[in-house]
Short mmCIF file of C-alpha atoms and ligand atoms in Angstrom, two decimals:
data_model
loop_
_atom_site.label_atom_id
_atom_site.label_comp_id
_atom_site.label_asym_id
_atom_site.label_seq_id
_atom_site.Cartn_x
_atom_site.Cartn_y
_atom_site.Cartn_z
CA MET A 88 161.48 5.03 33.89
CA GLU A 89 162.10 7.51 31.48
CA ASN A 90 164.63 10.94 31.95
CA LYS A 91 161.80 13.01 30.72
CA ASP A 92 159.97 15.96 32.21
CA ASP A 93 155.94 15.84 31.19
CA ILE A 94 155.47 18.57 29.41
CA ARG A 95 152.78 20.47 31.28
CA LEU A 96 155.55 21.81 33.77
CA LEU A 97 156.00 23.86 30.81
CA ASN A 98 153.52 27.29 31.17
CA SER A 99 153.37 29.20 27.86
CA GLU A 100 155.93 31.48 27.83
CA LYS A 101 158.41 28.47 28.77
CA LEU A 102 156.71 26.29 25.72
CA GLU A 103 156.70 29.04 23.48
CA GLU A 104 160.36 29.42 24.36
CA PHE A 105 160.99 26.32 23.63
CA PHE A 106 158.95 26.19 20.04
CA ILE A 107 160.84 29.27 19.00
CA ASN A 108 164.02 27.73 19.40
CA LYS A 109 163.32 24.95 17.60
CA ASN A 110 161.98 26.75 14.50
CA GLN A 111 158.70 26.25 15.16
CA LYS A 112 155.44 28.54 14.97
CA LYS A 113 154.51 30.08 18.00
CA TYR A 114 150.89 29.98 17.66
CA ARG A 115 151.07 25.64 17.93
CA VAL A 116 151.47 26.64 21.36
CA ASN A 117 147.77 26.85 22.53
CA GLN A 118 147.29 23.77 20.02
CA VAL A 119 149.65 21.49 21.83
CA LEU A 120 148.12 22.89 25.28
CA ASP A 121 145.00 22.48 24.31
CA TRP A 122 145.38 18.79 23.61
CA VAL A 123 147.80 17.49 26.52
CA TRP A 124 144.75 19.40 29.55
CA ASN A 125 141.56 19.84 27.66
CA LYS A 126 141.62 17.09 26.07
CA SER A 127 143.97 15.28 27.86
CA ILE A 128 145.65 12.97 25.77
CA SER A 129 147.98 10.73 26.25
CA SER A 130 150.51 10.20 23.74
CA PHE A 131 151.62 12.60 21.14
CA SER A 132 150.44 10.81 18.02
CA GLN A 133 146.86 11.40 19.19
CA MET A 134 147.48 15.64 18.56
CA SER A 135 145.52 14.78 14.44
CA ASN A 136 146.14 18.47 13.65
CA ILE A 137 150.13 19.46 14.28
CA SER A 138 152.15 18.13 11.88
CA ASP A 139 154.40 15.00 12.66
CA ASP A 140 157.79 16.63 12.83
CA LEU A 141 156.98 18.52 15.71
CA LYS A 142 155.07 15.34 17.50
CA ASN A 143 158.30 14.00 16.65
CA ILE A 144 160.68 16.75 18.68
CA LEU A 145 158.04 16.32 21.18
CA ASP A 146 158.02 12.60 21.64
CA LYS A 147 161.80 13.22 21.88
CA GLU A 148 161.99 15.88 24.50
CA PHE A 149 158.62 15.58 27.38
CA VAL A 150 156.78 12.35 28.31
CA LEU A 151 152.59 12.90 29.37
CA ASN A 152 152.88 11.09 32.98
CA LYS A 153 149.58 10.26 32.67
CA PRO A 154 147.78 7.74 35.74
CA ILE A 155 146.28 5.05 35.47
CA GLU A 156 143.27 3.93 37.44
CA ILE A 157 144.34 0.60 39.34
CA LYS A 158 140.98 -1.10 40.79
CA SER A 159 137.36 0.81 41.54
CA TYR A 160 135.02 -0.02 44.55
CA LYS A 161 131.92 0.97 44.85
CA SER A 162 130.15 1.68 47.95
CA SER A 163 126.29 1.16 48.60
CA ASP A 164 125.86 4.31 48.63
CA GLY A 165 126.89 5.27 45.46
CA THR A 166 130.48 6.69 46.22
CA ILE A 167 133.42 5.49 44.55
CA LYS A 168 136.90 4.94 45.51
CA TYR A 169 139.73 4.34 42.91
CA SER A 170 142.94 3.26 43.54
CA ILE A 171 145.70 5.17 41.29
CA GLN A 172 149.02 4.61 39.96
CA LEU A 173 151.31 6.77 39.16
CA TYR A 174 153.85 7.19 36.51
CA ASP A 175 156.63 6.20 39.23
CA LYS A 176 154.57 3.03 40.42
CA ASN A 177 153.25 5.38 43.32
CA LEU A 178 149.65 4.72 44.67
CA ILE A 179 147.45 7.97 45.81
CA GLU A 180 143.24 7.29 45.94
CA ALA A 181 140.74 9.56 44.90
CA VAL A 182 136.89 9.60 45.65
CA LEU A 183 133.71 10.49 43.85
CA ILE A 184 130.77 11.67 46.23
CA PRO A 185 127.33 11.63 44.15
CA SER A 186 124.46 13.01 45.93
CA LYS A 187 121.30 14.09 45.14
CA LYS A 188 122.74 17.68 44.81
CA ARG A 189 125.79 17.83 43.80
CA ILE A 190 128.73 15.57 43.35
CA THR A 191 131.92 15.82 45.17
CA ALA A 192 135.30 15.34 43.70
CA CYS A 193 137.58 14.02 46.78
CA ILE A 194 141.60 14.35 46.27
CA SER A 195 145.10 13.48 47.00
CA SER A 196 148.13 16.09 47.11
CA GLN A 197 150.15 14.13 48.07
CA VAL A 198 151.50 10.21 48.08
CA GLY A 199 151.20 9.50 51.69
CA CYS A 200 150.77 11.98 54.39
CA SER A 201 153.82 13.54 57.04
CA LEU A 202 151.03 14.98 59.10
CA ASP A 203 151.05 12.42 62.77
CA CYS A 204 147.41 12.66 63.11
CA LYS A 205 146.81 9.67 65.56
CA PHE A 206 143.31 9.07 64.08
CA CYS A 207 144.19 8.74 60.89
CA ALA A 208 145.47 5.82 58.51
CA THR A 209 146.72 7.90 55.74
CA SER A 210 149.07 8.96 58.16
CA ARG A 211 150.52 5.16 59.04
CA LEU A 212 151.80 5.99 55.40
CA TYR A 213 153.93 8.63 55.96
CA ARG A 214 155.06 11.22 53.49
CA LYS A 215 156.67 9.72 49.52
CA ARG A 216 156.05 12.65 47.46
CA ASN A 217 154.15 15.04 46.41
CA LEU A 218 152.07 15.03 43.61
CA PHE A 219 152.77 17.30 40.44
CA CYS A 220 150.39 19.43 39.13
CA TYR A 221 149.70 17.95 36.90
CA GLU A 222 148.54 14.74 38.96
CA ILE A 223 146.58 16.09 40.96
CA PHE A 224 144.62 17.98 37.77
CA ASP A 225 144.54 14.67 36.48
CA GLN A 226 142.99 13.25 39.11
CA LEU A 227 139.60 15.48 39.05
CA PHE A 228 139.50 15.22 35.18
CA PHE A 229 139.71 11.78 35.26
CA LEU A 230 136.72 11.62 38.10
CA ASN A 231 134.93 14.17 35.95
CA GLU A 232 135.36 11.40 33.16
CA GLN A 233 134.05 8.87 35.63
CA SER A 234 131.44 10.96 37.09
CA LYS A 235 129.79 12.13 33.30
CA PHE A 236 129.93 7.79 32.46
CA TYR A 237 128.46 6.57 35.55
CA PHE A 238 126.21 9.60 37.12
CA LYS A 239 125.35 11.79 33.31
CA ARG A 240 126.42 14.59 35.60
CA LYS A 241 129.83 17.26 35.89
CA ILE A 242 131.48 17.02 39.03
CA SER A 243 130.49 20.55 40.77
CA ASN A 244 132.17 20.16 43.74
CA LEU A 245 135.80 18.94 44.85
CA VAL A 246 137.39 19.06 48.18
CA PHE A 247 141.13 18.53 48.57
CA MET A 248 140.79 15.84 51.26
CA GLY A 249 142.38 12.52 50.32
CA MET A 250 145.59 11.98 50.70
CA GLY A 251 147.97 14.62 51.72
CA GLU A 252 148.70 17.82 53.34
CA PRO A 253 147.66 20.03 50.24
CA LEU A 254 149.88 23.65 51.75
CA LEU A 255 152.90 20.81 52.49
CA ASN A 256 152.35 21.06 48.49
CA TYR A 257 151.69 24.27 47.88
CA LYS A 258 153.03 25.78 44.98
CA ASN A 259 151.64 22.32 42.44
CA VAL A 260 148.20 22.78 44.65
CA VAL A 261 148.15 26.31 43.70
CA LYS A 262 149.23 25.51 39.95
CA ALA A 263 146.94 22.19 40.08
CA ILE A 264 143.75 25.05 41.00
CA ASN A 265 144.38 27.54 38.53
CA LYS A 266 144.54 25.05 35.54
CA ILE A 267 141.04 23.82 37.27
CA LYS A 268 139.87 26.67 37.04
CA SER A 269 140.63 28.33 33.67
CA LYS A 270 138.76 28.23 30.65
CA SER A 271 142.03 26.38 29.14
CA GLY A 272 141.00 23.98 31.61
CA LEU A 273 138.27 22.54 33.45
CA ASN A 274 136.78 26.22 34.25
CA PHE A 275 135.84 24.56 37.85
CA SER A 276 134.24 27.38 39.70
CA ALA A 277 136.47 28.71 42.40
CA LYS A 278 133.78 28.89 44.72
CA LYS A 279 133.00 24.98 44.53
CA ILE A 280 136.71 24.71 45.73
CA THR A 281 137.36 23.71 49.20
CA ILE A 282 141.10 23.41 50.51
CA SER A 283 141.45 21.35 53.81
CA THR A 284 144.74 22.37 55.95
CA SER A 285 145.27 21.16 59.31
CA GLY A 286 147.16 23.95 59.54
CA ILE A 287 150.24 25.93 58.75
CA PRO A 288 150.25 28.82 59.81
CA LYS A 289 152.89 30.65 57.60
CA ILE A 290 151.14 28.70 54.17
CA ILE A 291 147.87 29.40 55.21
CA LYS A 292 149.09 33.70 54.66
CA HIS A 293 151.18 32.57 51.98
CA ILE A 294 148.15 31.25 50.70
CA ALA A 295 145.99 34.35 51.14
CA HIS A 296 147.05 36.25 48.41
CA GLU A 297 147.22 33.58 45.72
CA ASP A 298 143.36 35.14 44.88
CA LEU A 299 142.65 31.36 44.20
CA LYS A 300 138.86 32.17 45.59
CA CYS A 301 138.60 28.92 46.97
CA ASN A 302 137.16 27.91 50.35
CA LEU A 303 139.83 27.23 53.41
CA ALA A 304 138.29 24.03 56.13
CA VAL A 305 140.65 23.85 58.92
CA SER A 306 141.15 20.78 60.72
CA LEU A 307 140.91 21.80 63.96
CA HIS A 308 139.26 18.76 66.20
CA SER A 309 140.02 20.86 69.66
CA ALA A 310 140.82 24.22 70.26
CA ILE A 311 142.70 24.02 73.05
CA GLN A 312 146.67 23.13 72.17
CA LYS A 313 147.40 20.92 74.98
CA THR A 314 144.76 18.53 73.81
CA ARG A 315 145.28 19.23 69.45
CA GLU A 316 149.25 18.13 70.38
CA ILE A 317 147.66 14.38 71.82
CA ILE A 318 144.77 14.68 68.52
CA MET A 319 147.84 15.97 66.18
CA PRO A 320 150.76 15.35 67.44
CA PHE A 321 152.54 18.12 64.94
CA SER A 322 150.49 21.10 66.04
CA ARG A 323 153.36 21.48 68.81
CA LYS A 324 155.28 22.93 66.23
CA PHE A 325 152.00 25.07 65.20
CA PRO A 326 150.31 27.23 68.78
CA ILE A 327 146.68 27.55 68.37
CA GLU A 328 147.42 31.27 68.32
CA ASP A 329 149.34 31.25 65.68
CA LEU A 330 146.86 28.79 63.36
CA ILE A 331 143.81 31.62 64.78
CA ASP A 332 146.67 34.98 63.65
CA SER A 333 147.32 33.46 60.32
CA LEU A 334 142.95 32.59 60.11
CA LYS A 335 142.65 36.16 60.75
CA TYR A 336 144.77 37.52 57.80
CA TRP A 337 143.23 34.75 55.21
CA ASN A 338 139.75 36.33 56.52
CA ARG A 339 141.22 39.94 55.73
CA VAL A 340 142.24 39.00 52.59
CA THR A 341 140.41 37.16 51.36
CA LYS A 342 136.71 38.28 53.07
CA LYS A 343 136.20 35.03 52.80
CA LYS A 344 135.09 32.28 56.17
CA ILE A 345 136.51 29.80 57.42
CA LEU A 346 135.19 26.05 58.22
CA TYR A 347 136.44 24.42 60.91
CA GLU A 348 136.58 20.67 60.82
CA TYR A 349 136.24 19.39 64.40
CA ILE A 350 135.59 15.52 65.40
CA ILE A 351 134.45 14.51 69.01
CA PHE A 352 136.35 12.08 70.60
CA ASP A 353 134.53 10.19 73.81
CA GLY A 354 136.12 10.91 76.36
CA ILE A 355 138.76 13.82 74.34
CA ASN A 356 137.34 16.87 73.85
CA ASP A 357 133.44 16.50 74.61
CA ASN A 358 133.39 18.59 77.80
CA VAL A 359 132.19 21.68 78.62
CA GLU A 360 135.79 23.32 78.23
CA HIS A 361 136.45 22.21 74.83
CA ILE A 362 132.98 23.60 74.02
CA LYS A 363 133.95 26.53 75.46
CA ALA A 364 136.94 26.86 74.04
CA LEU A 365 135.42 26.13 70.78
CA VAL A 366 132.51 29.15 70.79
CA LYS A 367 135.86 31.83 71.56
CA ILE A 368 137.73 30.97 68.74
CA CYS A 369 134.72 31.04 65.98
CA LYS A 370 133.58 34.37 67.62
CA THR A 371 136.86 35.95 66.80
CA ILE A 372 136.12 35.44 62.69
CA PRO A 373 133.76 34.83 60.65
CA CYS A 374 133.17 30.73 60.29
CA LYS A 375 131.15 27.96 60.00
CA VAL A 376 131.51 23.96 61.77
CA ASN A 377 131.28 21.02 59.99
CA PHE A 378 130.92 18.18 63.04
CA ILE A 379 132.62 15.11 61.28
CA GLU A 380 131.87 11.65 62.25
CA TYR A 381 134.79 9.45 63.51
CA ASN A 382 135.46 6.80 61.50
CA PRO A 383 137.88 4.37 63.30
CA THR A 384 140.86 3.58 61.99
CA GLY A 385 142.43 1.15 64.70
CA ASP A 386 144.15 3.43 67.62
CA LEU A 387 141.89 2.34 70.20
CA ARG A 388 141.91 5.57 72.23
CA PHE A 389 139.86 7.83 69.63
CA ARG A 390 136.29 6.46 69.64
CA ARG A 391 133.82 7.94 68.35
CA CYS A 392 131.49 10.63 71.19
CA LYS A 393 127.95 9.87 72.71
CA VAL A 394 125.34 11.59 71.08
CA GLU A 395 124.13 13.42 73.93
CA LYS A 396 127.91 15.03 72.87
CA LEU A 397 127.06 15.96 69.98
CA GLU A 398 123.78 17.72 70.52
CA LEU A 399 125.11 19.78 73.67
CA TYR A 400 128.31 20.94 71.17
CA GLN A 401 125.44 21.93 68.35
CA LYS A 402 123.68 23.14 71.01
CA TYR A 403 125.64 25.75 72.95
CA LEU A 404 126.74 26.32 69.31
CA THR A 405 123.67 27.72 67.60
CA ASN A 406 122.87 29.49 71.15
CA GLU A 407 125.86 31.82 70.64
CA GLY A 408 124.67 32.15 66.38
CA ILE A 409 127.51 29.52 65.13
CA VAL A 410 126.39 28.07 62.33
CA ASN A 411 127.36 24.00 62.80
CA THR A 412 126.27 21.01 60.31
CA TYR A 413 126.85 17.54 61.13
CA ARG A 414 128.78 15.45 57.96
CA VAL A 415 128.31 11.54 57.94
CA SER A 416 130.79 10.35 56.09
CA ARG A 417 130.70 8.64 53.18
CA GLY A 418 131.93 5.51 51.55
CA ARG A 419 132.39 3.61 54.50
CA ASP A 420 132.41 0.19 53.46
CA ILE A 421 135.15 0.47 50.94
CA ASN A 422 136.99 2.43 53.20
CA ALA A 423 136.81 5.44 51.07
CA ALA A 424 135.63 8.64 54.20
CA CYS A 425 137.19 10.84 55.71
CA GLY A 426 140.76 9.37 57.47
CA GLN A 427 140.85 6.27 55.61
CA LEU A 428 142.65 6.40 52.57
CA ILE A 429 145.31 3.58 53.32
CA ASN A 430 146.20 2.07 49.57
CA LEU A 431 144.27 -0.75 51.25
CA ASN A 432 144.79 -3.17 48.77
CA LYS A 433 148.58 -2.60 48.32
CA VAL A 434 150.01 -2.96 52.05
CA GLY A 435 147.65 -5.38 53.52
CA TYR A 436 146.30 -2.72 56.51
N1 SAH B 572 145.70 17.01 55.63
C1 SAH B 572 144.10 17.94 54.96
C2 SAH B 572 143.27 17.04 54.67
C3 SAH B 572 143.34 15.45 54.57
S1 SAH B 572 141.95 15.16 55.89
C4 SAH B 572 143.29 18.13 57.30
O1 SAH B 572 144.79 17.28 57.56
O2 SAH B 572 142.87 18.63 56.81
C5 SAH B 572 140.57 15.47 55.56
C6 SAH B 572 140.13 15.05 56.73
O3 SAH B 572 138.90 14.23 57.34
C7 SAH B 572 139.87 16.18 58.28
O4 SAH B 572 138.92 17.18 58.32
C8 SAH B 572 140.55 15.50 58.53
O5 SAH B 572 141.01 15.86 59.84
C9 SAH B 572 139.50 14.32 58.83
N2 SAH B 572 139.75 13.36 59.08
C10 SAH B 572 140.83 12.73 58.94
N3 SAH B 572 140.78 11.31 59.51
C11 SAH B 572 139.51 10.94 60.11
C12 SAH B 572 138.73 10.13 60.35
N4 SAH B 572 139.77 8.93 60.66
N5 SAH B 572 137.24 10.17 60.76
C13 SAH B 572 136.90 10.86 60.52
N6 SAH B 572 138.27 12.42 60.06
C14 SAH B 572 138.83 12.02 59.89
#
């Protein structure tokens, strides 16, 4: 492994400084940035309109840490999961989910995850490291090429629902989103980007001021602190009142609704007390609730709820005027569904 930084860690001002120090023309900066981001080259030698002199300088100082596809898995429902190797041999997974109306890319923000959600297999990998902003960008770029190839369409929606907790890699996620949105990046619509978080109140307040204009999904799973701590033990550090307070703040600053993600587990959060608690929270901030089907991940304490319980939840919410949907998981047969990203081939889980 080379001990040089990826050139994409430098913004245009820093790169300009570097060029000036090396007696290179400033206007070359934009050309080089166009190659390394928009054209996603993997070697400086590919820059056909750049002098050999400058190519050599860049080659000496920087690298392009491009990820490589190790393996892909195709689901019977059309979903494709990619196992991607990073420059330091760490593995992540990213998923392409096609449907009639949209093509969704589900990407990772960390190698593994430091949170301990008991129902999520990724938590068993622990967190190895944060992804760099360019590693987040590269996943989308790669999936977009795959989407054009397989589905003849570009990706329309992006969700940070792969491995990791995006808000615990806040800076790189923000940088990556800005690049993904920018004309010099992928020109992606902010409205089609969703950051999904387990709920880190302090960072939710920070991100409100980034002017990202993208959507925020919160993996709530219970509106009762005690129950939430059983499902997501890390939430002991973040009382639900603080979470709600941060979401109110986020809504006030961004004027955007919150999307709550909610799995109903058999015998854990499936009674009326839980439903009423959820209704109460939903009434405090403009929101929508998305019920997610549980994908079993090996911990036998967690089981999918009975259909009647889902219907009861939906009836209560709808009666109270709370918009709610139910999401059936995609790609379960290839372990590509929510909570199933665990580098299966590597750890032999
Ligand atoms: N850390 C972020 C993003 C990754 S998880 C977060 O917690 O939001 C993406 C979504 O999948 C979250 O809503 C999460 O709660 C859900 N999820 C995790 N494991 C799951 C499982 N086994 N079945 C269904 N959904 C799961």
